[in-house]
Coordinates of C-alpha atoms and ligand atoms in Angstrom, one line a residue:
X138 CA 3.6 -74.1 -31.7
X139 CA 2.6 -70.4 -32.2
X140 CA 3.8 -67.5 -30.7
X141 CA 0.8 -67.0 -28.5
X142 CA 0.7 -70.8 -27.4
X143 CA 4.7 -70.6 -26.6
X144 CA 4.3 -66.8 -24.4
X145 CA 1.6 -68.9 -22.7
X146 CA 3.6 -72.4 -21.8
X147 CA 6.5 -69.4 -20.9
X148 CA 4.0 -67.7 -18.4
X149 CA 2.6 -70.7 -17.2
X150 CA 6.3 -71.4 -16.2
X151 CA 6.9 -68.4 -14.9
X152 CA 3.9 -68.7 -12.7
X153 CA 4.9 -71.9 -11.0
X154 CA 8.9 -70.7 -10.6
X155 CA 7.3 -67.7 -8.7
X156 CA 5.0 -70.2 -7.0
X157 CA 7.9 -72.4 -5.7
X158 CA 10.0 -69.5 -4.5
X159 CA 7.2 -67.9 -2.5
X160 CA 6.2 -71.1 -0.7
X161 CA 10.2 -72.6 -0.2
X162 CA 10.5 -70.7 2.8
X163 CA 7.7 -73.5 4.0
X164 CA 9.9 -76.1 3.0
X165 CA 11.8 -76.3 6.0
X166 CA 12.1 -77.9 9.5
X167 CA 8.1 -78.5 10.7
X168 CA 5.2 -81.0 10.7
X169 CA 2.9 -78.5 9.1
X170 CA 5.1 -78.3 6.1
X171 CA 4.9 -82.3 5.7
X172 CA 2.5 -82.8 3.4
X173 CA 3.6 -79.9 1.1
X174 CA 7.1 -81.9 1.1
X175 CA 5.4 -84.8 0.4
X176 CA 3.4 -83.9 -2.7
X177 CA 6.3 -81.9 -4.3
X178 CA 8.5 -84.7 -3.7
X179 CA 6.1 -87.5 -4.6
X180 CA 5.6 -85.7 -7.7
X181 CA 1.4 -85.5 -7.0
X182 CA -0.5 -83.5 -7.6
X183 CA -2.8 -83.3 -4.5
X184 CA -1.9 -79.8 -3.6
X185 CA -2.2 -78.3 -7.1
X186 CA -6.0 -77.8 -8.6
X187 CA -6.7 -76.9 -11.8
X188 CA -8.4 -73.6 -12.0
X189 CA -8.2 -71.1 -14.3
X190 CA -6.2 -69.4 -11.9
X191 CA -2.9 -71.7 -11.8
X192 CA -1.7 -73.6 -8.9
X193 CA -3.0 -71.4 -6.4
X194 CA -5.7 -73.1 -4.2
X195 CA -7.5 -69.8 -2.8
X196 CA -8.2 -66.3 -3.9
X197 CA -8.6 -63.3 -1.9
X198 CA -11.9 -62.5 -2.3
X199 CA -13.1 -58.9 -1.3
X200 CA -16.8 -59.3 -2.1
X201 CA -18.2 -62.2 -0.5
X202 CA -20.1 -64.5 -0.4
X203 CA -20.2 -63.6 -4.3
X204 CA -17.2 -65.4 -4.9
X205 CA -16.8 -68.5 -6.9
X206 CA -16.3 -72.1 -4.6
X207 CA -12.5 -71.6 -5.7
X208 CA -12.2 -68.3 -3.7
X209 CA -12.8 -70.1 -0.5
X210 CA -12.1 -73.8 1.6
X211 CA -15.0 -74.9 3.8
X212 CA -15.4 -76.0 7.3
X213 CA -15.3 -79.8 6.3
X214 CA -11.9 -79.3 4.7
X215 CA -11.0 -77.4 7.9
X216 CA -12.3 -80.4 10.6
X217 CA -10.6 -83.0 8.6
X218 CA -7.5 -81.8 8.4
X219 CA -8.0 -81.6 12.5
X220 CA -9.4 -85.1 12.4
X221 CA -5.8 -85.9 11.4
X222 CA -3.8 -83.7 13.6
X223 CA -3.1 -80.7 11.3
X224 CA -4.3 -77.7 10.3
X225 CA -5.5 -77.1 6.6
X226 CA -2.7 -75.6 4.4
X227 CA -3.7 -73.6 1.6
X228 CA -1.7 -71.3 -1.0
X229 CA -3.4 -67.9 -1.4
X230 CA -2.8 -65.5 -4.2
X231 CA -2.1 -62.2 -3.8
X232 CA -1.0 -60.2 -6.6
X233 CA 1.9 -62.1 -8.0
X234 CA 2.5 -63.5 -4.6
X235 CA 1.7 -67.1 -3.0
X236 CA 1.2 -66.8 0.8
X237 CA 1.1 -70.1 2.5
X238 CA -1.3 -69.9 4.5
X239 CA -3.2 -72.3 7.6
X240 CA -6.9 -72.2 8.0
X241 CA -8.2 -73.0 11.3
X242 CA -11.0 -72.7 13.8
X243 CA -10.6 -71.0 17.3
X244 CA -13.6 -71.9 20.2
X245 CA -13.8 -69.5 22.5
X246 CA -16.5 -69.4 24.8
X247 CA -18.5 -72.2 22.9
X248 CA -18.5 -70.0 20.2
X249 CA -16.7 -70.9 17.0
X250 CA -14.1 -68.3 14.9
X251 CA -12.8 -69.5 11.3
X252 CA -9.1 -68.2 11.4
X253 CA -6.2 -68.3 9.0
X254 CA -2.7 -66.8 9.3
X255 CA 0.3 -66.6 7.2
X256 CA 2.6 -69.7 8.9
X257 CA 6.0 -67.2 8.0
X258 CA 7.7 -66.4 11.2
X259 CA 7.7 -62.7 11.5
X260 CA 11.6 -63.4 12.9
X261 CA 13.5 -64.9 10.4
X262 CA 10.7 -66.5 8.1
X263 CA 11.4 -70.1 9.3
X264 CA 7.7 -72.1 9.1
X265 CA 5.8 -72.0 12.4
X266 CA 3.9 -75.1 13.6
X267 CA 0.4 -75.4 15.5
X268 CA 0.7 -75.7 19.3
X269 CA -2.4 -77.1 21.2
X270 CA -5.1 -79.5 20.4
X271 CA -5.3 -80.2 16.8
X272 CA -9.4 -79.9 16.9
X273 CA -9.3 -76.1 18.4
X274 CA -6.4 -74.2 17.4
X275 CA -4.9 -71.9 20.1
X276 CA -1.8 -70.8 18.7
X277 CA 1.9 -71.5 17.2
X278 CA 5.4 -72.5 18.0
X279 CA 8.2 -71.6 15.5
X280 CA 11.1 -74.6 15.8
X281 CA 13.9 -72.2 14.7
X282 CA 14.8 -69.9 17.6
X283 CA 11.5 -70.7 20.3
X284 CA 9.1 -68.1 19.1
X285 CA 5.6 -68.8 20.2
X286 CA 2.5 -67.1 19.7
X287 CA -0.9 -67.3 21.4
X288 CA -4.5 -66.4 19.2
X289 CA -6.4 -64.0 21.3
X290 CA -8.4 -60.7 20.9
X291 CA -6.6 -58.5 19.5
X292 CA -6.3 -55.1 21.9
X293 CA -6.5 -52.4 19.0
X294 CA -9.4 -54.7 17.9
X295 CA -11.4 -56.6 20.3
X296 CA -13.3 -58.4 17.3
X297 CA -10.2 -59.3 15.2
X298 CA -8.4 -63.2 16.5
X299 CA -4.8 -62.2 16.4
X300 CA -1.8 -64.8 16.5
X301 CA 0.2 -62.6 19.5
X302 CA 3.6 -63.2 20.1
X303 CA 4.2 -64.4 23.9
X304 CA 7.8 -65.4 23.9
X305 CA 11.1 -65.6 21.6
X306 CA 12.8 -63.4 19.0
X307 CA 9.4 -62.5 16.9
X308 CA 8.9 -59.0 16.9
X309 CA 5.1 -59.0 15.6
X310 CA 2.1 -61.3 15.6
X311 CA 1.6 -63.6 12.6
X312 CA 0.7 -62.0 9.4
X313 CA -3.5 -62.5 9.7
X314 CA -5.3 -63.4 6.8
X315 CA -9.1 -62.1 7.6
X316 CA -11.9 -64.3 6.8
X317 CA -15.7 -64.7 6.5
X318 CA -17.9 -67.2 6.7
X319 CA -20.7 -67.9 4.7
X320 CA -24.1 -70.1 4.4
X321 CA -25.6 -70.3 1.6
X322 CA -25.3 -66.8 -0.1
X323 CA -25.6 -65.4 3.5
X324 CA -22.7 -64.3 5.4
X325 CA -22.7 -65.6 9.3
X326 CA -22.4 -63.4 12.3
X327 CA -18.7 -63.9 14.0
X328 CA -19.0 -66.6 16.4
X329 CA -22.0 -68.5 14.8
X330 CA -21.8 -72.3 15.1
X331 CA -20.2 -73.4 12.0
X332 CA -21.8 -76.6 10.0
X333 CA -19.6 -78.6 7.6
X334 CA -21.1 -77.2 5.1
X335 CA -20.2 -73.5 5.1
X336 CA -17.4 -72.1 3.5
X337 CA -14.9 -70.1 4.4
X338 CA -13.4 -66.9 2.3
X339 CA -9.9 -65.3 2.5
X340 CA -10.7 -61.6 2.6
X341 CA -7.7 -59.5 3.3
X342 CA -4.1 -60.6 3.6
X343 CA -1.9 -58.6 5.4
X344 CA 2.1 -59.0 4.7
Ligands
FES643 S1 12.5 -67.6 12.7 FE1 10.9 -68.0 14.1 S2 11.8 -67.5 16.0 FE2 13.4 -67.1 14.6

């Protein structure tokens, strides 16, 4: 093996060590954190894509919808996970970081809002869980001390779903992760229905 081959098996290493730390603060007490527990475990591979960008699933995206398909998930992904009572965990990069990270969508007024948020308790970090129906997510319960959080309008920004705390120990909302959605090439208004088809792109992530 060559030098350059061996610094890359060593980074690809290091990239995965740095992937496990971020994300084992998931790894604790919590339905949503099932299936993660289950792939690692099970040694599959289900949760891992090849890309060229390593194990993460989604990149943040700042330009949209001029993003490659591997910068986003899309609303299908999103309604089947609700189809089976979850919501749709995905891994985000940002800088040399791995947020875990729960995509969702919020109905409010018969209008539909794509949502994600960073499932790290702003308390102690434990994982926090979905609360409500599993087909229209309305906020989050965190099993370690009782925090709970509701998604509403945000005050300082009516146009901005934020996961508010309403009870327990947390002393801030959920970390948001902004997102956009997009139809063919064309981004959609907030609140436009939202076919199965569309997809869904992580803009900002605030931590
Ligand atoms: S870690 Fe969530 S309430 Fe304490």
């Amino acid at each position: 093996m060559g030098s350059s081959q061996r610094m890359n098996v060593d980074k690809d290493r290091r990239d995965i060590l740095k992937i496990l730390i971020g994300t084992s603060v998931s790894l604790g007490l919590g339905g949503i954190t099932v299936p993660l527990v289950g792939a690692l475990i099970g040694g599959k591979a289900n949760l891992v894509k090849p890309s060229p960008y390593g194990h993460i699933e989604v990149m943040l995206c700042e330009d949209p919808p001029r993003c490659p398909d591997d910068f986003s998930v899309t609303v299908s992904e999103i309604r089947n996970a609700s189809a089976e009572g979850r919501p749709l965990f995905r891994l985000i990069k940002k800088g040399t970081m791995a947020i875990p990270t729960v995509f969702g969508i919020v109905k409010i007024d018969q209008r539909e809002y794509p949502v994600a948020y960073n499932i790290v308790c702003t308390h102690f970090g434990c994982p926090v869980n979905q609360s409500g129906p599993a087909d229209n997510m309305v906020g989050f319960f965190c099993p370690c001390h009782g925090s709970s959080f509701s998604i509403d309008r945000d005050p300082a920004s009516p146009t901005f779903l934020a996961a508010l705390r309403i009870a327990g120990p947390a002393p801030r909302p959920l970390r948001p992760v902004k997102v956009v959605a997009a139809r063919g090439g064309e981004l959609l208004e907030p609140g436009a229905p939202l076919l199965d088809g569309d997809v869904i792109y992580a803009v900002k992530a605030y931590v």
